[in-house]
Coordinates of C-alpha atoms and ligand atoms in Angstrom, one line a residue:
X3 CA -13.1 9.5 12.4
X4 CA -9.7 9.3 10.7
X5 CA -9.7 6.7 7.8
X6 CA -6.3 6.0 6.2
X7 CA -6.3 5.4 2.4
X8 CA -4.1 2.3 3.1
X9 CA -2.1 1.4 6.2
X10 CA 0.1 -1.6 5.4
X11 CA 1.6 -1.8 8.9
X12 CA -1.9 -2.2 10.4
X13 CA -2.9 -4.7 7.6
X14 CA 0.0 -6.9 8.4
X15 CA -0.5 -7.0 12.2
X16 CA -2.7 -10.1 12.3
X17 CA -0.2 -12.2 10.2
X18 CA 2.9 -10.6 11.8
X19 CA 4.1 -13.8 13.6
X20 CA 3.9 -15.8 10.3
X21 CA 5.8 -13.1 8.4
X22 CA 8.4 -13.1 11.2
X23 CA 8.7 -16.9 10.9
X24 CA 9.1 -16.7 7.2
X25 CA 11.9 -14.1 7.7
X26 CA 13.7 -16.3 10.2
X27 CA 13.3 -19.4 7.9
X28 CA 15.0 -17.7 5.0
X29 CA 17.6 -16.0 7.3
X30 CA 18.5 -19.3 8.9
X31 CA 18.7 -21.1 5.5
X32 CA 21.4 -18.6 4.3
X33 CA 19.9 -19.0 0.7
X34 CA 18.5 -15.8 -0.8
X35 CA 18.2 -16.0 -4.6
X36 CA 16.4 -18.8 -6.6
X37 CA 15.8 -21.4 -4.0
X38 CA 13.1 -23.5 -2.3
X39 CA 10.9 -20.6 -1.3
X40 CA 10.6 -19.3 -4.8
X41 CA 10.0 -22.8 -6.2
X42 CA 7.3 -23.4 -3.6
X43 CA 5.7 -20.0 -4.2
X44 CA 5.7 -20.4 -8.0
X45 CA 4.0 -23.7 -7.7
X46 CA 1.4 -22.4 -5.1
X47 CA 0.6 -19.3 -7.1
X48 CA 0.4 -21.2 -10.4
X49 CA -2.1 -23.5 -8.8
X50 CA -4.1 -20.5 -7.3
X51 CA -4.1 -18.8 -10.7
X52 CA -5.2 -22.0 -12.5
X53 CA -2.3 -22.0 -14.9
X54 CA 0.6 -24.4 -15.5
X55 CA 3.5 -22.0 -14.9
X56 CA 4.4 -19.1 -12.6
X57 CA 7.8 -17.5 -13.0
X58 CA 8.7 -15.1 -10.2
X59 CA 10.5 -11.9 -11.4
X60 CA 11.7 -8.6 -9.9
X61 CA 8.6 -6.5 -10.4
X62 CA 5.4 -6.1 -12.5
X63 CA 7.1 -3.9 -15.1
X64 CA 9.7 -6.6 -15.7
X65 CA 7.1 -9.3 -15.9
X66 CA 5.4 -7.4 -18.8
X67 CA 8.7 -6.6 -20.4
X68 CA 10.2 -10.1 -20.2
X69 CA 6.9 -11.6 -21.6
X70 CA 7.0 -9.2 -24.6
X71 CA 10.7 -10.3 -25.2
X72 CA 9.7 -13.9 -24.9
X73 CA 7.1 -13.4 -27.6
X74 CA 9.8 -11.8 -29.8
X75 CA 8.2 -8.4 -29.8
X76 CA 10.7 -5.6 -30.7
X77 CA 11.5 -2.6 -32.9
X78 CA 8.9 -2.0 -35.6
X79 CA 6.1 -3.8 -33.8
X80 CA 3.0 -2.3 -32.2
X81 CA 1.2 -3.4 -29.1
X82 CA -2.3 -2.3 -28.2
X83 CA -2.5 -0.9 -24.7
X84 CA -5.2 1.0 -22.7
X85 CA -5.1 4.8 -22.9
X86 CA -5.9 4.9 -19.2
X87 CA -3.5 2.8 -17.3
X88 CA -0.5 3.0 -15.0
X89 CA 2.5 3.9 -17.1
X90 CA 4.2 0.5 -16.6
X91 CA 1.9 -1.0 -19.3
X92 CA 3.2 1.4 -21.9
X93 CA 6.8 1.4 -20.6
X94 CA 7.1 -2.4 -21.0
X95 CA 6.3 -2.0 -24.7
X96 CA 8.7 1.0 -25.2
X97 CA 11.5 -0.9 -23.4
X98 CA 11.3 -3.6 -26.0
X99 CA 11.7 -1.0 -28.8
X100 CA 8.1 -1.5 -29.9
X101 CA 5.4 1.2 -30.0
X102 CA 2.4 1.3 -27.6
X103 CA -0.8 2.1 -29.5
X104 CA -3.5 3.5 -27.2
X105 CA -7.0 2.1 -27.1
X106 CA -9.7 4.1 -25.3
X107 CA -11.8 2.5 -22.5
X108 CA -15.4 1.7 -22.0
X109 CA -16.1 4.5 -19.6
X110 CA -18.5 2.5 -17.5
X111 CA -15.9 -0.2 -16.6
X112 CA -12.7 1.9 -17.3
X113 CA -11.3 -1.2 -19.1
X114 CA -10.1 -1.5 -22.7
X115 CA -13.1 -1.3 -25.1
X116 CA -13.0 -4.3 -27.4
X117 CA -15.2 -2.5 -29.9
X118 CA -12.3 0.0 -30.5
X119 CA -9.6 -2.7 -31.1
X120 CA -10.0 -3.4 -34.8
X121 CA -9.6 0.2 -35.9
X122 CA -6.2 0.4 -34.0
X123 CA -4.8 -2.8 -35.7
X124 CA -2.2 -2.4 -38.4
X125 CA 0.1 -4.7 -40.3
X126 CA 2.6 -4.1 -37.4
X127 CA 0.4 -5.0 -34.6
X128 CA 1.7 -8.1 -32.7
X129 CA -0.1 -8.1 -29.3
X130 CA -2.9 -6.8 -27.2
X131 CA -2.2 -6.0 -23.5
X132 CA -5.5 -5.5 -21.6
X133 CA -5.2 -4.3 -18.0
X134 CA -7.7 -5.6 -15.4
X135 CA -8.0 -2.1 -14.0
X136 CA -8.8 -1.5 -10.4
X137 CA -9.3 -5.3 -9.9
X138 CA -12.0 -5.9 -12.5
X139 CA -11.2 -8.1 -15.5
X140 CA -11.4 -6.6 -18.9
X141 CA -13.9 -8.1 -21.4
X142 CA -11.5 -11.0 -22.3
X143 CA -13.8 -13.1 -24.5
X144 CA -14.3 -10.1 -26.9
X145 CA -10.6 -9.2 -26.7
X146 CA -9.6 -12.8 -27.4
X147 CA -12.0 -13.0 -30.3
X148 CA -10.4 -10.0 -32.0
X149 CA -6.9 -11.3 -31.2
X150 CA -7.7 -14.8 -32.7
X151 CA -9.1 -13.2 -35.9
X152 CA -5.9 -11.1 -36.4
X153 CA -3.4 -13.7 -35.1
X154 CA -2.3 -11.5 -32.1
X155 CA -0.8 -12.5 -28.8
X156 CA -2.9 -11.5 -25.7
X157 CA -0.9 -10.6 -22.6
X158 CA -2.9 -9.7 -19.6
X159 CA -1.7 -7.0 -17.2
X160 CA -3.1 -8.6 -14.1
X161 CA -1.1 -6.4 -11.6
X162 CA -4.3 -5.2 -9.9
X163 CA -6.4 -8.3 -10.2
X164 CA -5.0 -11.2 -8.1
X165 CA -7.9 -13.6 -7.5
X166 CA -10.4 -11.9 -9.8
X167 CA -12.6 -14.1 -12.0
X168 CA -14.1 -13.6 -15.5
X169 CA -16.9 -16.0 -16.3
X170 CA -15.6 -18.2 -13.5
X171 CA -12.0 -18.2 -14.8
X172 CA -9.1 -16.6 -13.0
X173 CA -7.5 -13.3 -14.1
X174 CA -4.0 -14.4 -15.2
X175 CA -5.4 -17.4 -17.1
X176 CA -7.4 -15.6 -19.7
X177 CA -4.9 -14.8 -22.5
X178 CA -1.8 -16.4 -23.8
X179 CA 0.2 -15.2 -20.8
X180 CA -0.1 -12.7 -17.9
X181 CA 2.0 -10.4 -15.9
X182 CA 1.4 -9.5 -12.3
X183 CA 2.9 -7.2 -9.6
X184 CA 3.5 -7.8 -6.0
X185 CA 4.2 -4.2 -5.2
X186 CA 3.3 -3.8 -1.5
X187 CA -0.1 -2.1 -2.0
X188 CA -1.4 -4.8 -4.4
X189 CA -4.0 -7.3 -3.3
X190 CA -1.2 -9.8 -3.0
X191 CA 1.7 -7.6 -2.1
X192 CA 5.2 -8.4 -1.0
X193 CA 7.2 -6.4 1.6
X194 CA 9.2 -4.9 -1.3
X195 CA 9.2 -5.3 -5.1
X196 CA 8.2 -8.4 -6.8
X197 CA 6.3 -9.7 -9.9
X198 CA 5.4 -12.8 -11.8
X199 CA 4.6 -14.2 -15.2
X200 CA 1.7 -16.7 -15.6
X201 CA 1.2 -18.9 -18.6
X202 CA 0.2 -22.4 -19.8
X203 CA 2.8 -22.2 -22.5
X204 CA 5.9 -24.3 -21.7
X205 CA 8.2 -22.6 -24.2
X206 CA 7.2 -19.0 -23.0
X207 CA 7.7 -20.0 -19.3
X208 CA 11.0 -21.5 -20.1
X209 CA 12.2 -18.4 -22.0
X210 CA 11.1 -16.0 -19.2
X211 CA 12.8 -18.3 -16.7
X212 CA 16.1 -17.9 -18.6
X213 CA 15.6 -14.2 -19.4
X214 CA 15.1 -13.3 -15.7
X215 CA 18.4 -14.9 -14.8
X216 CA 21.0 -13.5 -17.2
X217 CA 19.7 -15.7 -20.0
X218 CA 21.1 -18.7 -18.2
X219 CA 19.8 -22.2 -17.5
X220 CA 23.1 -23.5 -16.3
X221 CA 25.3 -21.2 -14.2
X222 CA 27.8 -19.2 -16.3
X223 CA 26.3 -20.4 -19.6
X224 CA 24.4 -17.5 -21.1
X225 CA 22.2 -18.5 -24.1
X226 CA 20.2 -15.2 -24.2
X227 CA 21.0 -11.6 -23.5
X228 CA 18.9 -11.7 -20.4
X229 CA 18.2 -9.5 -17.4
X230 CA 18.7 -9.8 -13.7
X231 CA 15.1 -9.8 -12.5
X232 CA 14.4 -12.5 -9.9
X233 CA 11.8 -12.7 -7.2
X234 CA 14.1 -13.2 -4.1
X235 CA 13.7 -15.9 -1.5
X236 CA 12.6 -13.4 1.3
X237 CA 9.8 -11.9 -0.8
X238 CA 8.7 -15.4 -2.0
X239 CA 8.5 -16.5 1.6
X240 CA 6.4 -13.5 2.6
X241 CA 4.2 -14.0 -0.4
X242 CA 3.5 -17.6 0.6
X243 CA 2.2 -16.3 3.9
X244 CA 0.0 -13.7 2.3
X245 CA -1.3 -16.0 -0.5
X246 CA -3.0 -18.1 2.3
X247 CA -5.1 -15.1 3.3
X248 CA -5.7 -13.6 -0.1
X249 CA -9.2 -15.1 -0.6
X250 CA -10.3 -13.9 2.9
X251 CA -8.9 -10.5 2.2
X252 CA -10.5 -10.3 -1.2
X253 CA -13.8 -11.3 0.3
X254 CA -13.6 -8.5 2.8
X255 CA -12.8 -6.0 0.0
X256 CA -16.0 -7.3 -1.7
X257 CA -18.0 -6.6 1.5
X258 CA -16.5 -3.1 1.8
X259 CA -17.3 -2.4 -1.9
X260 CA -20.9 -3.6 -1.3
X261 CA -21.3 -1.2 1.6
X262 CA -20.0 1.7 -0.5
X263 CA -22.2 0.8 -3.4
X264 CA -25.3 0.6 -1.2
X265 CA -24.4 3.6 0.9
X266 CA -23.6 5.9 -2.0
X267 CA -26.4 4.9 -4.3
X268 CA -28.2 8.0 -5.6
X269 CA -25.3 10.4 -4.7
X270 CA -23.8 12.8 -7.2
X271 CA -20.7 10.6 -7.7
X272 CA -20.6 7.9 -10.4
X273 CA -20.1 4.5 -8.8
X274 CA -18.1 1.6 -10.3
X275 CA -20.0 -0.6 -12.7
X276 CA -19.7 -4.4 -12.6
X277 CA -21.0 -6.2 -15.7
X278 CA -22.5 -9.7 -15.6
X279 CA -20.0 -12.5 -15.2
X280 CA -17.3 -10.3 -13.6
X281 CA -16.0 -11.2 -10.1
X282 CA -13.7 -8.2 -9.3
X283 CA -11.3 -8.1 -6.3
X284 CA -11.6 -4.4 -5.7
X285 CA -8.0 -3.5 -5.7
X286 CA -9.3 0.1 -5.7
X287 CA -12.8 1.6 -5.3
X288 CA -12.9 4.4 -7.8
X289 CA -15.7 6.9 -8.1
X290 CA -16.1 9.6 -10.7
X291 CA -17.0 13.2 -10.0
X292 CA -16.9 16.3 -12.2
X293 CA -16.0 18.4 -9.1
X294 CA -13.3 16.0 -8.0
X295 CA -11.0 18.5 -6.3
X296 CA -13.8 19.9 -4.2
X297 CA -14.9 16.4 -3.1
X298 CA -11.3 15.4 -2.3
X299 CA -10.8 18.6 -0.3
X300 CA -14.0 17.8 1.6
X301 CA -12.8 14.3 2.4
X302 CA -9.4 15.5 3.5
X303 CA -11.1 17.9 5.8
X304 CA -12.9 14.9 7.3
X305 CA -9.6 13.0 7.7
X306 CA -10.4 10.5 5.0
X307 CA -7.5 9.5 2.8
X308 CA -8.0 9.4 -1.0
X309 CA -5.7 9.0 -4.0
X310 CA -6.1 9.6 -7.7
X311 CA -5.5 6.6 -10.0
X312 CA -4.2 8.2 -12.2
X313 CA -4.0 12.0 -12.5
X314 CA -2.0 12.1 -15.8
X315 CA -2.6 9.5 -18.5
X316 CA 0.6 8.1 -20.2
X317 CA 0.1 10.2 -23.4
X318 CA 0.3 13.4 -21.3
X319 CA 3.5 12.4 -19.5
X320 CA 6.7 14.2 -20.5
X321 CA 8.3 10.8 -21.0
X322 CA 5.8 10.3 -23.9
X323 CA 5.9 13.8 -25.3
X324 CA 5.6 12.4 -28.8
X325 CA 2.1 11.3 -27.9
X326 CA 0.9 14.7 -26.6
X327 CA -1.1 15.4 -29.8
X328 CA -2.9 12.1 -29.7
X329 CA -6.6 12.5 -29.4
X330 CA -7.6 10.4 -26.3
X331 CA -10.5 12.3 -24.8
X332 CA -11.8 9.5 -22.6
X333 CA -8.4 8.9 -20.9
X334 CA -8.3 12.7 -20.3
X335 CA -11.8 12.8 -19.0
X336 CA -11.2 9.9 -16.6
X337 CA -7.9 11.3 -15.4
X338 CA -9.8 14.5 -14.5
X339 CA -12.7 12.8 -12.7
X340 CA -11.5 9.6 -10.9
X341 CA -11.0 9.5 -7.1
X342 CA -10.2 6.3 -5.1
X343 CA -11.8 6.0 -1.7
X344 CA -10.1 4.0 1.1
X345 CA -10.2 0.3 0.2
X346 CA -8.4 -2.4 2.2
X347 CA -9.3 -5.7 3.9
X348 CA -8.7 -4.3 7.4
X349 CA -11.2 -1.4 7.1
X350 CA -13.8 -1.6 9.9
X351 CA -17.5 -1.2 9.3
X352 CA -17.3 2.1 11.3
X353 CA -14.5 3.4 9.0
X354 CA -16.5 2.4 5.9
X355 CA -19.6 4.1 7.5
X356 CA -17.5 7.3 8.1
X357 CA -16.5 7.4 4.4
X358 CA -20.1 6.9 3.3
X359 CA -21.3 9.6 5.6
X360 CA -18.7 12.1 4.5
X361 CA -19.4 11.5 0.8
X362 CA -23.1 11.7 1.3
X363 CA -22.8 14.9 3.3
X364 CA -21.0 16.4 0.3
X365 CA -23.1 15.1 -2.6
X366 CA -26.5 13.7 -1.5
Ligands
LIG401 C1 -1.7 -2.0 -14.0 C2 -0.2 -2.1 -13.6 N1 0.7 -2.6 -14.4 C3 2.0 -2.7 -14.1 C4 2.4 -2.4 -12.8 C5 3.8 -2.5 -12.5 O1 4.1 -3.2 -11.4 P1 5.5 -2.9 -10.5 O2 5.3 -1.6 -9.8 O3 5.6 -4.1 -9.7 O4 6.6 -2.7 -11.5 C6 1.5 -1.8 -11.9 C7 1.8 -1.5 -10.5 O5 2.6 -0.8 -10.1 C8 0.1 -1.7 -12.3 O6 -0.8 -1.2 -11.5

């Protein structure tokens, strides 16, 4: 049986008429940038995320970048980031003129290891940016404790974790502020680029609101050297439709994950680990395997789509050539071993069964 890694056309079919209606509503309104759809989405997503403010921006990278600017982080400053993340987490820091400082993960969860934070802190450290990788929150109580002790800002990169909970609290509400991405493949994905900042801090929300719109509160009055990074009306309208089904879709991801965990127990692949108190949303279902390329080839032969998140850690990218000598063995090891199996709310039980059978055939 052919199992796609992710088929967004198929995923959207059950909500197609509502997405069409959203498109027509915006088209008929003739209003495309900063208007009623954005305002409504910001209020609905802030409520969903259990924070006071949501500010829609152009994409997840910009959400991180504008937040760092809002906290005044710039040249000479250091920000602690995971060694194993999508490059956007690092780029946001570099784009402010600050330096990313890599912290290795806990290899069981793949998330930033709080026990490694203090040794990375210097007099220049201003912030910690944990990523809730693959949809599972980082150990935020421990991270917040270290941050409070050293007077650091905590900015969550919640791009992969819309709806996840940590000790009952929503991802996006666990630090001083959070950034998220509505890239189409995310759990809450737009039909194009999009992102948002989440925070309970009135001043930070106000600053990001100005920074995203040419530094302006009143048209043609520019108080800050801002960016043009706005979540447009069309994407906001689509996101309002998709926010209504997010919990149902996340619940189905959870069922798929449980089927994988039960079906693959005892196989020669390392399965995801969920610590007590975590309620992940399974943006990705990532296994580890020392013979990854053979496993991936076997699954491809069986028409099962897989992807590697991520094959090259940031410090090995040519854009970060200055970091090539940094000793980050866990990021290197994970990059060599991780493999993402198909994960989407529209996977049928038969498709999940086909993935389980194919992995078992190879490794059990
Ligand atoms: C962990 C993480 N951070 C940041 C981003 C950046 O989001 P965007 O692609 O919307 O800029 C992404 C996704 O692409 C991501 O997965």
